[in-house]
């Protein structure tokens, strides 16, 4: 999650989308943070170093909060009869 300087959230989101190849999704959110970014890193890559060097160095980034996820769960895909 990314907190931005006032009035900079959309610019920060666009810059990250254009320059950070590991970015999969970026969402504007409400609450304490302004953006929620989803990044995919190679196995064994240092997450802390990635955040410090790639995310926190973008102009307008004020603060970050990092969550590491493990498994993704989705609902069953509905069937519509014959395949």
N, C-alpha and C. Protein backbone atom coordinates (compact mmCIF):
# COMPACT_ATOMS: atom_id res chain seq x y z
N UNK A 1 0.85 -1.15 0.00
CA UNK A 1 0.00 0.00 0.00
C UNK A 1 0.90 1.23 0.00
N UNK A 2 0.45 2.28 -0.66
CA UNK A 2 1.30 3.44 -0.89
C UNK A 2 0.55 4.70 -0.48
N UNK A 3 1.18 5.51 0.35
CA UNK A 3 0.66 6.81 0.72
C UNK A 3 1.43 7.84 -0.10
N UNK A 4 0.69 8.78 -0.69
CA UNK A 4 1.32 9.76 -1.58
C UNK A 4 1.21 11.17 -1.00
N UNK A 5 2.07 12.05 -1.50
CA UNK A 5 1.93 13.46 -1.19
C UNK A 5 0.58 13.93 -1.71
N UNK A 6 0.01 14.95 -1.09
CA UNK A 6 -1.30 15.46 -1.47
C UNK A 6 -1.34 15.77 -2.97
N UNK A 7 -2.38 15.28 -3.63
CA UNK A 7 -2.59 15.56 -5.04
C UNK A 7 -1.71 14.79 -6.00
N UNK A 8 -0.95 13.80 -5.52
CA UNK A 8 0.00 13.09 -6.37
C UNK A 8 -0.35 11.64 -6.67
N UNK A 9 -1.43 11.12 -6.11
CA UNK A 9 -1.71 9.69 -6.22
C UNK A 9 -1.83 9.21 -7.66
N UNK A 10 -2.57 9.91 -8.49
CA UNK A 10 -2.77 9.45 -9.87
C UNK A 10 -1.47 9.56 -10.67
N UNK A 11 -0.69 10.60 -10.42
CA UNK A 11 0.59 10.73 -11.12
C UNK A 11 1.54 9.62 -10.71
N UNK A 12 1.59 9.32 -9.40
CA UNK A 12 2.43 8.24 -8.90
C UNK A 12 1.99 6.91 -9.51
N UNK A 13 0.70 6.65 -9.53
CA UNK A 13 0.18 5.40 -10.10
C UNK A 13 0.58 5.27 -11.56
N UNK A 14 0.44 6.33 -12.33
CA UNK A 14 0.78 6.30 -13.75
C UNK A 14 2.27 6.07 -13.95
N UNK A 15 3.10 6.75 -13.15
CA UNK A 15 4.55 6.58 -13.28
C UNK A 15 4.96 5.13 -12.97
N UNK A 16 4.39 4.57 -11.91
CA UNK A 16 4.72 3.18 -11.57
C UNK A 16 4.25 2.23 -12.67
N UNK A 17 3.06 2.45 -13.20
CA UNK A 17 2.54 1.59 -14.27
C UNK A 17 3.44 1.66 -15.50
N UNK A 18 4.02 2.82 -15.75
CA UNK A 18 4.86 3.01 -16.93
C UNK A 18 6.30 2.55 -16.75
N UNK A 19 6.78 2.46 -15.49
CA UNK A 19 8.21 2.23 -15.29
C UNK A 19 8.59 0.99 -14.49
N UNK A 20 7.67 0.41 -13.75
CA UNK A 20 8.02 -0.76 -12.92
C UNK A 20 7.42 -2.00 -13.55
N UNK A 21 8.26 -2.79 -14.20
CA UNK A 21 7.76 -3.95 -14.95
C UNK A 21 7.14 -5.03 -14.06
N UNK A 22 7.49 -5.07 -12.79
CA UNK A 22 6.94 -6.06 -11.86
C UNK A 22 5.52 -5.73 -11.42
N UNK A 23 5.03 -4.54 -11.76
CA UNK A 23 3.67 -4.13 -11.37
C UNK A 23 2.64 -4.88 -12.20
N UNK A 24 1.73 -5.56 -11.51
CA UNK A 24 0.65 -6.28 -12.16
C UNK A 24 -0.63 -5.44 -12.16
N UNK A 25 -0.95 -4.84 -11.02
CA UNK A 25 -2.17 -4.04 -10.87
C UNK A 25 -1.89 -2.87 -9.94
N UNK A 26 -2.56 -1.74 -10.19
CA UNK A 26 -2.49 -0.59 -9.30
C UNK A 26 -3.92 -0.07 -9.15
N UNK A 27 -4.35 0.09 -7.90
CA UNK A 27 -5.71 0.55 -7.61
C UNK A 27 -5.65 1.79 -6.74
N UNK A 28 -6.51 2.77 -7.02
CA UNK A 28 -6.69 3.88 -6.09
C UNK A 28 -7.65 3.39 -5.01
N UNK A 29 -7.37 3.72 -3.77
CA UNK A 29 -8.17 3.23 -2.65
C UNK A 29 -8.50 4.38 -1.70
N UNK A 30 -9.43 4.15 -0.79
CA UNK A 30 -9.75 5.14 0.22
C UNK A 30 -9.17 4.68 1.56
N UNK A 31 -9.04 5.61 2.46
CA UNK A 31 -8.53 5.27 3.78
C UNK A 31 -7.16 5.88 4.03
N UNK A 32 -6.39 5.23 4.87
CA UNK A 32 -5.09 5.75 5.30
C UNK A 32 -4.08 5.80 4.15
N UNK A 33 -4.20 4.90 3.18
CA UNK A 33 -3.29 4.87 2.03
C UNK A 33 -4.06 5.24 0.76
N UNK A 34 -3.33 5.67 -0.25
CA UNK A 34 -3.93 6.17 -1.49
C UNK A 34 -3.97 5.13 -2.61
N UNK A 35 -2.96 4.25 -2.64
CA UNK A 35 -2.84 3.28 -3.73
C UNK A 35 -2.58 1.89 -3.18
N UNK A 36 -3.05 0.89 -3.93
CA UNK A 36 -2.76 -0.50 -3.62
C UNK A 36 -2.13 -1.10 -4.87
N UNK A 37 -0.88 -1.48 -4.75
CA UNK A 37 -0.17 -2.05 -5.89
C UNK A 37 0.09 -3.52 -5.69
N UNK A 38 0.00 -4.27 -6.78
CA UNK A 38 0.28 -5.70 -6.76
C UNK A 38 1.48 -5.94 -7.67
N UNK A 39 2.55 -6.45 -7.07
CA UNK A 39 3.80 -6.67 -7.79
C UNK A 39 4.17 -8.14 -7.73
N UNK A 40 4.65 -8.68 -8.84
CA UNK A 40 5.14 -10.05 -8.88
C UNK A 40 6.65 -10.02 -9.00
N UNK A 41 7.34 -10.66 -8.04
CA UNK A 41 8.79 -10.71 -8.03
C UNK A 41 9.27 -12.13 -8.30
N UNK A 42 10.45 -12.22 -8.86
CA UNK A 42 11.07 -13.53 -9.10
C UNK A 42 11.33 -14.21 -7.75
N UNK A 43 11.23 -15.54 -7.71
CA UNK A 43 11.54 -16.26 -6.47
C UNK A 43 12.95 -15.91 -5.97
N UNK A 44 13.05 -15.69 -4.68
CA UNK A 44 14.33 -15.37 -4.08
C UNK A 44 14.71 -13.91 -4.12
N UNK A 45 13.93 -13.09 -4.81
CA UNK A 45 14.23 -11.66 -4.88
C UNK A 45 13.95 -11.01 -3.53
N UNK A 46 14.79 -10.10 -3.11
CA UNK A 46 14.66 -9.40 -1.83
C UNK A 46 13.52 -8.39 -1.92
N UNK A 47 12.42 -8.67 -1.22
CA UNK A 47 11.24 -7.81 -1.26
C UNK A 47 11.55 -6.43 -0.69
N UNK A 48 12.24 -6.40 0.43
CA UNK A 48 12.57 -5.12 1.06
C UNK A 48 13.39 -4.24 0.15
N UNK A 49 14.37 -4.81 -0.50
CA UNK A 49 15.22 -4.05 -1.41
C UNK A 49 14.42 -3.55 -2.61
N UNK A 50 13.52 -4.38 -3.12
CA UNK A 50 12.65 -3.96 -4.23
C UNK A 50 11.82 -2.74 -3.82
N UNK A 51 11.20 -2.80 -2.65
CA UNK A 51 10.36 -1.69 -2.18
C UNK A 51 11.19 -0.43 -2.02
N UNK A 52 12.35 -0.55 -1.39
CA UNK A 52 13.21 0.62 -1.14
C UNK A 52 13.73 1.22 -2.45
N UNK A 53 14.15 0.37 -3.38
CA UNK A 53 14.78 0.88 -4.60
C UNK A 53 13.80 1.23 -5.72
N UNK A 54 12.68 0.50 -5.83
CA UNK A 54 11.76 0.72 -6.95
C UNK A 54 10.51 1.51 -6.58
N UNK A 55 9.94 1.23 -5.43
CA UNK A 55 8.67 1.85 -5.07
C UNK A 55 8.87 3.17 -4.32
N UNK A 56 9.70 3.14 -3.29
CA UNK A 56 9.86 4.33 -2.46
C UNK A 56 10.65 5.45 -3.13
N UNK A 57 11.31 5.17 -4.23
CA UNK A 57 12.08 6.21 -4.92
C UNK A 57 11.26 6.99 -5.93
N UNK A 58 10.01 6.58 -6.19
CA UNK A 58 9.16 7.32 -7.11
C UNK A 58 8.76 8.64 -6.45
N UNK A 59 8.96 9.74 -7.17
CA UNK A 59 8.62 11.06 -6.63
C UNK A 59 7.14 11.10 -6.25
N UNK A 60 6.84 11.61 -5.07
CA UNK A 60 5.47 11.72 -4.59
C UNK A 60 5.06 10.62 -3.64
N UNK A 61 5.90 9.57 -3.49
CA UNK A 61 5.61 8.51 -2.53
C UNK A 61 6.02 8.99 -1.15
N UNK A 62 5.10 8.95 -0.23
CA UNK A 62 5.33 9.45 1.13
C UNK A 62 5.59 8.31 2.12
N UNK A 63 4.90 7.17 1.94
CA UNK A 63 5.01 6.06 2.87
C UNK A 63 4.53 4.80 2.16
N UNK A 64 5.02 3.65 2.63
CA UNK A 64 4.56 2.38 2.09
C UNK A 64 4.27 1.41 3.22
N UNK A 65 3.41 0.45 2.95
CA UNK A 65 3.10 -0.63 3.88
C UNK A 65 3.06 -1.90 3.04
N UNK A 66 3.95 -2.83 3.32
CA UNK A 66 4.11 -4.01 2.49
C UNK A 66 3.47 -5.24 3.11
N UNK A 67 2.70 -5.95 2.30
CA UNK A 67 2.12 -7.23 2.68
C UNK A 67 2.63 -8.27 1.70
N UNK A 68 3.03 -9.41 2.20
CA UNK A 68 3.43 -10.52 1.34
C UNK A 68 2.31 -11.54 1.34
N UNK A 69 1.89 -11.95 0.16
CA UNK A 69 0.83 -12.94 0.05
C UNK A 69 1.42 -14.30 -0.29
N UNK A 70 0.67 -15.35 -0.02
CA UNK A 70 1.15 -16.70 -0.24
C UNK A 70 0.31 -17.46 -1.26
N UNK A 71 -0.98 -17.57 -1.04
CA UNK A 71 -1.87 -18.33 -1.92
C UNK A 71 -3.03 -17.45 -2.35
N UNK A 72 -3.50 -17.65 -3.57
CA UNK A 72 -4.69 -16.96 -4.05
C UNK A 72 -5.83 -17.96 -4.15
N UNK A 73 -6.99 -17.58 -3.69
CA UNK A 73 -8.17 -18.44 -3.73
C UNK A 73 -9.24 -17.75 -4.56
N UNK A 74 -9.90 -18.51 -5.41
CA UNK A 74 -10.98 -17.95 -6.21
C UNK A 74 -12.19 -18.86 -6.08
N UNK A 75 -13.34 -18.31 -6.43
CA UNK A 75 -14.56 -19.10 -6.40
C UNK A 75 -14.62 -20.06 -7.58
N UNK A 76 -15.52 -21.01 -7.48
CA UNK A 76 -15.70 -21.97 -8.57
C UNK A 76 -16.24 -21.25 -9.80
N UNK A 77 -15.80 -21.66 -10.95
CA UNK A 77 -16.29 -21.10 -12.20
C UNK A 77 -17.64 -21.74 -12.50
N UNK A 78 -18.69 -20.94 -12.65
CA UNK A 78 -20.01 -21.53 -12.90
C UNK A 78 -20.07 -22.18 -14.29
N UNK A 79 -20.79 -23.27 -14.36
CA UNK A 79 -20.97 -23.94 -15.65
C UNK A 79 -22.31 -23.56 -16.23
N UNK A 80 -22.40 -23.57 -17.55
CA UNK A 80 -23.64 -23.18 -18.21
C UNK A 80 -24.22 -24.34 -19.02
N UNK A 81 -24.01 -25.52 -18.58
CA UNK A 81 -24.53 -26.67 -19.31
C UNK A 81 -23.41 -27.45 -19.97
N UNK A 82 -23.54 -27.71 -21.26
CA UNK A 82 -22.55 -28.51 -21.97
C UNK A 82 -21.35 -27.66 -22.35
N UNK A 83 -20.22 -28.33 -22.47
CA UNK A 83 -19.00 -27.63 -22.82
C UNK A 83 -18.71 -27.78 -24.29
